[in-house]
XYZ file of C-alpha atoms in Angstrom:
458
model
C -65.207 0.645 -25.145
C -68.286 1.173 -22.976
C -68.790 4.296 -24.297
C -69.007 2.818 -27.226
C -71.261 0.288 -26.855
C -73.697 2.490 -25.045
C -73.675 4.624 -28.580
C -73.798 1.220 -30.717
C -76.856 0.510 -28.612
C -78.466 4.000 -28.083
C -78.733 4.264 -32.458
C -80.385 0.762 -32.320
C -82.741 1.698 -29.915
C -83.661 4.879 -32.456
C -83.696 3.156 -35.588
C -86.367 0.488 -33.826
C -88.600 3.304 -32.224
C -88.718 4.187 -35.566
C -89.827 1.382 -37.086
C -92.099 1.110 -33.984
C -93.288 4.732 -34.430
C -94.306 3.463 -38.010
C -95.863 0.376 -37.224
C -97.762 2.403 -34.649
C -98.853 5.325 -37.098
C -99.759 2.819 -39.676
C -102.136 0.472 -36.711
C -103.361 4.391 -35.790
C -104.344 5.454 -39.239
C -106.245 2.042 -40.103
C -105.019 2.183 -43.607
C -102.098 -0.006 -45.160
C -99.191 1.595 -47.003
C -99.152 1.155 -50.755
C -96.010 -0.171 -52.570
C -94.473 3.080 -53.508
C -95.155 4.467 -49.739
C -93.203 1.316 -48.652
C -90.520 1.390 -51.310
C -89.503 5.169 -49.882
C -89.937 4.625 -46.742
C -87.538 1.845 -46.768
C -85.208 4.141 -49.074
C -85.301 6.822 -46.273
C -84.663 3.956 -43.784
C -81.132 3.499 -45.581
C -80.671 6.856 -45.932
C -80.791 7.059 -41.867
C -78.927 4.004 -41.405
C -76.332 5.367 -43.778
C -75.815 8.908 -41.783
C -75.902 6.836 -38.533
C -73.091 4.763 -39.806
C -71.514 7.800 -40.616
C -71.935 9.985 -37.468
C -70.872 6.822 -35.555
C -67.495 6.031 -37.532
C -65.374 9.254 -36.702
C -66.402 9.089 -33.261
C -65.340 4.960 -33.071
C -61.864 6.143 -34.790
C -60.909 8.072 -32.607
C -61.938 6.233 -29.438
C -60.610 3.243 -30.997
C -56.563 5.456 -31.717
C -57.002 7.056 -28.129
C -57.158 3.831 -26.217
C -54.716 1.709 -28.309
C -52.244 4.448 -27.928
C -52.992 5.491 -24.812
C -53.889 2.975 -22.913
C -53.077 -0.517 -24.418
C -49.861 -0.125 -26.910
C -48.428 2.253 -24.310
C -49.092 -0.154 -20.990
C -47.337 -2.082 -23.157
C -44.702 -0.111 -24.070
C -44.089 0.559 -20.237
C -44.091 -2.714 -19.574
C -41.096 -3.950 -21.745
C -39.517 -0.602 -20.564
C -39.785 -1.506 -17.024
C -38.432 -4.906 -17.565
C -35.661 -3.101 -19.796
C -35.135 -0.977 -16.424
C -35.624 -2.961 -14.222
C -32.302 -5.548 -15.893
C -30.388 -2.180 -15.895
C -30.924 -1.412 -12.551
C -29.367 -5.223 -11.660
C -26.876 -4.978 -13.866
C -25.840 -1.391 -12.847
C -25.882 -2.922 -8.710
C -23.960 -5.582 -9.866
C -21.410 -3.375 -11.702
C -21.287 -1.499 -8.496
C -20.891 -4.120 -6.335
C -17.706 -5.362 -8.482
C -16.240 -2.065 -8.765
C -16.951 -1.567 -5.070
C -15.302 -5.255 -4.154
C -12.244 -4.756 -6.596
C -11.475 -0.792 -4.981
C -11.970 -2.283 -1.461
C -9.771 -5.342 -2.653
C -6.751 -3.335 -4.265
C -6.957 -0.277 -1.293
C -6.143 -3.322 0.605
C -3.413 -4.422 -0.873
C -1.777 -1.009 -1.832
C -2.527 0.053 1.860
C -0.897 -2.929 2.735
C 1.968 -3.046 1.016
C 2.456 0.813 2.124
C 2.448 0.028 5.625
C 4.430 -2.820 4.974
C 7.222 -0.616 2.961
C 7.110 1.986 5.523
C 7.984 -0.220 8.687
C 10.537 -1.809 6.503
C 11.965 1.796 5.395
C 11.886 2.835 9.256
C 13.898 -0.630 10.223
C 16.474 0.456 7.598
C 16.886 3.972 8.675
C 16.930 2.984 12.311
C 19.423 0.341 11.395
C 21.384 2.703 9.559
C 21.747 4.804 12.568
C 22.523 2.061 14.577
C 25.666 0.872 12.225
C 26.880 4.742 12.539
C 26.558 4.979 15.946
C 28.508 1.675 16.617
C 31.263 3.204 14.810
C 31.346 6.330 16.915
C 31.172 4.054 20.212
C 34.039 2.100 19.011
C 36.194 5.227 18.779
C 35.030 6.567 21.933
C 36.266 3.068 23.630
C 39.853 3.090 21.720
C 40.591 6.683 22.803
C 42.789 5.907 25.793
C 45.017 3.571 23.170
C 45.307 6.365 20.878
C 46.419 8.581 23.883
C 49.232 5.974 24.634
C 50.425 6.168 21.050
C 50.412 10.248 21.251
C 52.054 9.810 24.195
C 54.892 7.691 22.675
C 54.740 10.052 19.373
C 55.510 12.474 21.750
C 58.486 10.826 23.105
C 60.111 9.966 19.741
C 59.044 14.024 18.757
C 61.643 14.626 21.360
C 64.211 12.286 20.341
C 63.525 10.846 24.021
C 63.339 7.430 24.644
C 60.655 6.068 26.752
C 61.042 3.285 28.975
C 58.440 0.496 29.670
C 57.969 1.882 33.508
C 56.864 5.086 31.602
C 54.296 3.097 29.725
C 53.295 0.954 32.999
C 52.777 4.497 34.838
C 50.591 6.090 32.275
C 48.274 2.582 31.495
C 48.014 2.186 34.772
C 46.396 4.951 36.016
C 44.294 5.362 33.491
C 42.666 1.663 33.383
C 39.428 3.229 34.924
C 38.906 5.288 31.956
C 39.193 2.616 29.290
C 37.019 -0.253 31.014
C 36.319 -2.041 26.735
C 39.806 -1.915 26.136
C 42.715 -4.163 27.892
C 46.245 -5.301 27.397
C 47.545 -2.618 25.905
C 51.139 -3.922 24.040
C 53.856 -1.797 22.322
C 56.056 -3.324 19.834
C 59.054 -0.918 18.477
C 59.923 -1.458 14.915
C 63.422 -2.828 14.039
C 64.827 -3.142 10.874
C 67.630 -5.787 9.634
C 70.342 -2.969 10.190
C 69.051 -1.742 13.377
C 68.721 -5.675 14.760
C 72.083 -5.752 16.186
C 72.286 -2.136 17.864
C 68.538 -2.902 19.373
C 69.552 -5.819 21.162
C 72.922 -4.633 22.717
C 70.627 -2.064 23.996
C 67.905 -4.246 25.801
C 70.444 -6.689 26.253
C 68.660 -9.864 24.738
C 68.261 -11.237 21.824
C 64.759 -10.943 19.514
C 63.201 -13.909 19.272
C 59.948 -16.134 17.902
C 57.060 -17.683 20.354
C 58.974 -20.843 20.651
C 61.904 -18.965 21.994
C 64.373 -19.532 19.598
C 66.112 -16.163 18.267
C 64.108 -15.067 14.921
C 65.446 -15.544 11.907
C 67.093 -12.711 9.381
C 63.930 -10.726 8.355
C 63.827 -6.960 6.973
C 61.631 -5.785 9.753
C 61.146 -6.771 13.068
C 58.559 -6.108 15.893
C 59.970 -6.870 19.260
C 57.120 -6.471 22.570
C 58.745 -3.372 24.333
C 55.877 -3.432 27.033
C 52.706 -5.095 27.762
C 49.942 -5.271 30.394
C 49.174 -9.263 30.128
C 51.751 -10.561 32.433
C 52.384 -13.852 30.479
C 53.411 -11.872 27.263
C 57.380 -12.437 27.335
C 59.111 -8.434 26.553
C 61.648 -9.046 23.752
C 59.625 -11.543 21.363
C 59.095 -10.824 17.983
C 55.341 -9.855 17.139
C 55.645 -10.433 13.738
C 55.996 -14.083 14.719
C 52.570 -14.601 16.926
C 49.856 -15.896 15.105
C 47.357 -13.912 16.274
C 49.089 -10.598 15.909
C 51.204 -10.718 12.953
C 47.982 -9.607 10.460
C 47.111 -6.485 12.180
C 50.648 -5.459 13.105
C 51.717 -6.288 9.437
C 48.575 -4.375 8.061
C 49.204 -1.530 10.566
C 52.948 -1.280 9.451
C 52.408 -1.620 5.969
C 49.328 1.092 5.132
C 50.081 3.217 8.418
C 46.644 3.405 9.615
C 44.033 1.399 12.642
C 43.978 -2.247 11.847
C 41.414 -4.476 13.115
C 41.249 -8.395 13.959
C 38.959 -10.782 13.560
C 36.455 -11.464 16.534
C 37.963 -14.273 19.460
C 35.794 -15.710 22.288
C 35.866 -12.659 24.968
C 35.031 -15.794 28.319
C 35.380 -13.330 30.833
C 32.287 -11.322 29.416
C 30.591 -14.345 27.264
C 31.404 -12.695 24.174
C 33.683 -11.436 21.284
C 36.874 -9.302 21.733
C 38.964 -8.005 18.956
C 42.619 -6.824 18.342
C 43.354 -2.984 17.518
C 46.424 -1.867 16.289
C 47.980 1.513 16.157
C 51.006 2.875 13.919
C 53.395 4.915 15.967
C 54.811 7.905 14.422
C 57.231 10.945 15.429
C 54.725 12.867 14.131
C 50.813 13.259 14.028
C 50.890 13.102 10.610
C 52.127 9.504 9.532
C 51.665 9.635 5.585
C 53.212 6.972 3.836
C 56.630 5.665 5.897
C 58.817 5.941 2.285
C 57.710 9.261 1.319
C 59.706 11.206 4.373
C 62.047 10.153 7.016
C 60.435 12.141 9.308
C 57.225 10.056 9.013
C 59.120 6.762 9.845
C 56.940 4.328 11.573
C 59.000 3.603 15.136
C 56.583 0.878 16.657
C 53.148 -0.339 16.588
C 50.485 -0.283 19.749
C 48.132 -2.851 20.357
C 45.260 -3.157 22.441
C 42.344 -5.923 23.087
C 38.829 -4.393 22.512
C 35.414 -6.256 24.365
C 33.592 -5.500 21.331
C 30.582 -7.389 22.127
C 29.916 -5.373 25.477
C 30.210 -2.288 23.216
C 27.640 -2.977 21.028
C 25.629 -4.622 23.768
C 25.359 -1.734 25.801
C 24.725 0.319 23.024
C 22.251 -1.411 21.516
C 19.799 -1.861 25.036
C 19.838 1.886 25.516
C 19.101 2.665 21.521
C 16.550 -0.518 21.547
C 15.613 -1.288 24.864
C 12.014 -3.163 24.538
C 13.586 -5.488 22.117
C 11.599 -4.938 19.458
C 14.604 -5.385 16.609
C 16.427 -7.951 16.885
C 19.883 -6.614 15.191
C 23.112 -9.295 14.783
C 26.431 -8.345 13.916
C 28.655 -10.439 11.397
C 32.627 -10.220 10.705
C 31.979 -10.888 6.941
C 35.475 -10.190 5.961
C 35.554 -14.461 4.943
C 31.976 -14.403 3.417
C 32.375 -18.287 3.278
C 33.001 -18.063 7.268
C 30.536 -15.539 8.638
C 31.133 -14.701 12.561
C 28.580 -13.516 14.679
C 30.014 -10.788 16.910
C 26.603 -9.891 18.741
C 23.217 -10.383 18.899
C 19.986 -9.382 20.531
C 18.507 -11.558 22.731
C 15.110 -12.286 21.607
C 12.004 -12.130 23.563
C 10.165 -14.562 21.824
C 10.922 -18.231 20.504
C 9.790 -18.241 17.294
C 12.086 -15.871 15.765
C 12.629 -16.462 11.677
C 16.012 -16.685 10.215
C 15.044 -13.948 7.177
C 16.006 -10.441 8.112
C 13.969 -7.181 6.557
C 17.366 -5.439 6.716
C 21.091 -6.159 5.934
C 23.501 -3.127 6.173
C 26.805 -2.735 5.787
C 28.424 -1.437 8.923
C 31.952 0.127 8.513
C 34.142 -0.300 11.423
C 37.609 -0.763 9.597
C 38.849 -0.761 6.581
C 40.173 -4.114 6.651
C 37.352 -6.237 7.873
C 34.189 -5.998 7.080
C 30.876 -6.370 9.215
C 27.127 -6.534 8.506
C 24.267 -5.268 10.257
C 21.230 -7.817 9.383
C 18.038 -6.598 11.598
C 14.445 -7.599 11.562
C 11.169 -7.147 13.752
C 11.152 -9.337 16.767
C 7.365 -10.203 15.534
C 6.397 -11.059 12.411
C 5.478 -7.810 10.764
C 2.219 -7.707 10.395
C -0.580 -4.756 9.315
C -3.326 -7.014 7.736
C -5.321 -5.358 10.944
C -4.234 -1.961 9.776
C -5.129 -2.873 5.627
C -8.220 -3.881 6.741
C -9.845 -1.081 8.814
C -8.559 1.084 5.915
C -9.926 -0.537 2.836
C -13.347 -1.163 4.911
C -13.502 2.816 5.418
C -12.535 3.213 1.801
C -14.915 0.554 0.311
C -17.779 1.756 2.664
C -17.278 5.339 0.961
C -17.429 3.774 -2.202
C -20.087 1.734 -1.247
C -21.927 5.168 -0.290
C -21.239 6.790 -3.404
C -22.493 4.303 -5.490
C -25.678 3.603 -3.662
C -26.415 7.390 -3.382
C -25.434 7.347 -7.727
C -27.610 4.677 -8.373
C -30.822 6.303 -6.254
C -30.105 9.692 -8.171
C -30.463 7.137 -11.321
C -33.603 6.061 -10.002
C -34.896 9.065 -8.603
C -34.483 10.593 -12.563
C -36.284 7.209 -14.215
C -38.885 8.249 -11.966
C -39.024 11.262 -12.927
C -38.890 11.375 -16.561
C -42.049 8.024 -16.254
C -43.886 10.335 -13.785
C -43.799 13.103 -16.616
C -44.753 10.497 -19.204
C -47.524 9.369 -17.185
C -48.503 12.946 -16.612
C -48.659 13.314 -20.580
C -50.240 9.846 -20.899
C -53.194 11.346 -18.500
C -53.364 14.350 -20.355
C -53.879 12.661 -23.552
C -56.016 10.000 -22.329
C -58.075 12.891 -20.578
C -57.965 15.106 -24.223
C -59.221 11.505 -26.189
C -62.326 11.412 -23.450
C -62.892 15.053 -24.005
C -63.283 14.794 -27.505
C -65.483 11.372 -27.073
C -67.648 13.558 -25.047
C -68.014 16.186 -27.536
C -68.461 13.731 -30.524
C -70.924 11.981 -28.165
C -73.045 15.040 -27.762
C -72.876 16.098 -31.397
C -74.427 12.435 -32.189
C -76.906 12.569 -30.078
C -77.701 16.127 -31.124
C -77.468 15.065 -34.752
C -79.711 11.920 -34.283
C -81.869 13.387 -32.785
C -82.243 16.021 -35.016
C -82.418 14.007 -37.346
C -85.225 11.638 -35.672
C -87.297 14.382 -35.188
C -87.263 16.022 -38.862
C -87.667 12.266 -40.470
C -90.459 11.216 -38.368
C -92.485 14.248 -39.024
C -92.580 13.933 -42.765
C -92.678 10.303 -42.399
C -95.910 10.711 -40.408
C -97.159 13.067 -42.945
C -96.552 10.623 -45.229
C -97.831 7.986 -43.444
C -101.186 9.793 -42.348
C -101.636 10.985 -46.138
């Protein structure tokens, strides 16, 4: 614009020396111009005027295109397309920042829940082992019982008869070896036919717990021997509350019965009734299918199955850190609780993670329920986790969007470069049409004046 306005004034400044240069040649010469000198003068004076508009109006053009697309429409144009940017570049942070808050959010929650699941999973497994196990340790306690009933197996494979001293002898000096299981009892089986024959052979009658002689019954189960002192030899074990289930169950499917769990004092705990079917063979089978297999007494013993498990469990668990409890379920109305860890902590929840089936006969049934003496907790865990995770992410998209940026920049720096290039072409050619006016006016100047002053002078 200043170059145009120098231009604008330069051709005003020639078109008055001119009229100067003719007031001057007509003040030199002394003589006034006629009419007709005037009138072409003044006809030339258009004509310049004219080819001055003329040179000027390509060379305005194009200065006035350059800068409006160059330098105003364009600064324009970058302005709206920074502010365009410039909402993309908030929008894209804030699409980052949500993405980056929701991945951080659910890596906490799946990490959570994982860690979670997998302490659970290793309670359950662990627990699992621990139900096995307690089945294995009750076998290893009962072994000196099932020795007794070989023993007497062995006896009857003989067609021997063996006498309660026998029985005292062998119990007896084995006690040390069976310190879980006491009060070993042996009750022969007697049948309606064989009543009679059995008791001219002991020499009493059988009888019931309230020592009257038991009444006519197919089968009978007089005590042939027992450890507890206060258990009377001759009465009918089919009549004592506490036995008659397990003998009757032992007798009837020919295999281990269990009792249910009865205050152990002695050891502040639970103790439970084993009982054993006696045959002539090691083989028992089914007591109908061959005489051979005839069931000729059942063996009883008292099991401390608390200490069992207690000892058990403080070598497999000995910090604590499960507490485990074991239920007789058998009555799932009556739940007993056989054992349980001691906590080392007071607030201890009633929900349990785990709750296992523990098979320890086949005619009760017990339940392992276990859980973490603490609360389970691996928010502390989740959280250093999804904070490395986010932070990645975090990373990622900060080092995305500054690539973004980095092109933007890029691709306006190369505009601009262009821009430049263009505005620097646009000055070039101002230059050039600048020159060629000036050459052309004054050109032109000189070859008017000279036949103007001819005129003039004439």
């Amino acid at each position: 614009m200043e170059t145009m306005g120098s231009d604008e004034r330069k051709g005003d400044q020639d078109e008055h020396d001119t009229e100067a240069s003719g007031r001057v040649i007509v003040e030199e010469g002394g003589t006034v111009p006629s009419q007709d000198t005037r009138a072409r003068t003044g006809s030339l004076r258009k004509l310049v005027s004219s080819i001055s508009k003329l040179a000027r109006r390509p060379t305005r053009a194009a200065h006035d295109f350059f800068t409006k697309v160059a330098l105003g429409g364009d600064t324009k144009m970058m302005d709206a397309g920074e502010q365009k940017s410039g909402r993309q570049t908030v929008a894209m942070w804030l699409g980052s920042l949500c993405v980056s808050g929701g991945i951080i959010v659910a890596t906490f929650f799946i990490i959570y829940h994982a860690m979670k699941q997998q302490k659970l999973s290793s309670l359950k497994r662990r627990c699992s082992t621990w139900g096995e196990n307690m089945r294995y340790k009750l076998w290893q306690a009962t072994v000196m019982a099932r020795m007794v009933v070989d023993l007497i197996a062995l006896f009857r494979l003989r067609e021997d008869l063996i006498t309660a001293q026998d029985l005292a002898d062998f119990t007896g000096t084995s006690e040390w070896t069976r310190p879980y299981v006491e009060n070993i009892e042996y009750g022969e089986i007697v049948t309606a036919e064989q009543r009679e024959a059995y008791e001219y052979r002991i020499g009493r009658r059988i009888f019931d717990t309230d020592g009257k002689p038991s009444p006519e019954a197919d089968v009978y189960c007089p005590i042939f021997f027992s450890e507890d002192r206060s258990v009377t030899t001759g009465v009918n074990a089919f009549s004592v509350p506490q036995a008659t289930v397990i003998y009757r169950l032992a007798y009837l499917h020919g295999e281990e019965a269990m009792s249910g769990p009865f205050p152990d004092i002695a050891n502040n705990g639970y103790q439970v009734s084993i009982a054993y079917p006696v045959y002539k063979d090691e083989d028992p089978g089914s007591q109908t299918s061959d005489t051979n297999k005839t069931c000729y007494g059942i063996l009883s013993a008292r099991m401390k199955i608390t200490t069992i498990i207690s000892y058990y469990l403080k070598d497999a668990n000995p910090a604590s850190q499960v507490i485990a409890r074991l239920y007789d379920v058998t009555d799932r109305n009556a739940a007993k609780l056989i054992y349980e860890t001691q906590p080392p902590y007071s607030d201890t929840p009633e929900k349990y993670d785990y709750s296992g089936a523990v098979h320890l006969n086949r005619f009760r049934r017990h339940e392992l329920r276990c859980r973490y003496a603490v609360k389970i907790d691996v928010q502390r865990e989740a959280i250093i986790w999804a904070s490395v995770v986010g932070g990645a992410v975090i990373c990622v998209s900060i080092f995305m969007l500054l690539s973004n940026r980095m092109d933007v920049a890029n691709k306006r720096l190369d505009v601009m470069k262009q821009r430049k290039e263009g505005i620097e072409k646009a000055n070039l050619a101002l230059e050039v049409a600048n020159k060629a006016k000036d050459t052309f006016m004054g050109t032109m100047s000189h070859e008017l004046r000279t036949p103007m002053n001819g005129i003039m002078g004439g």
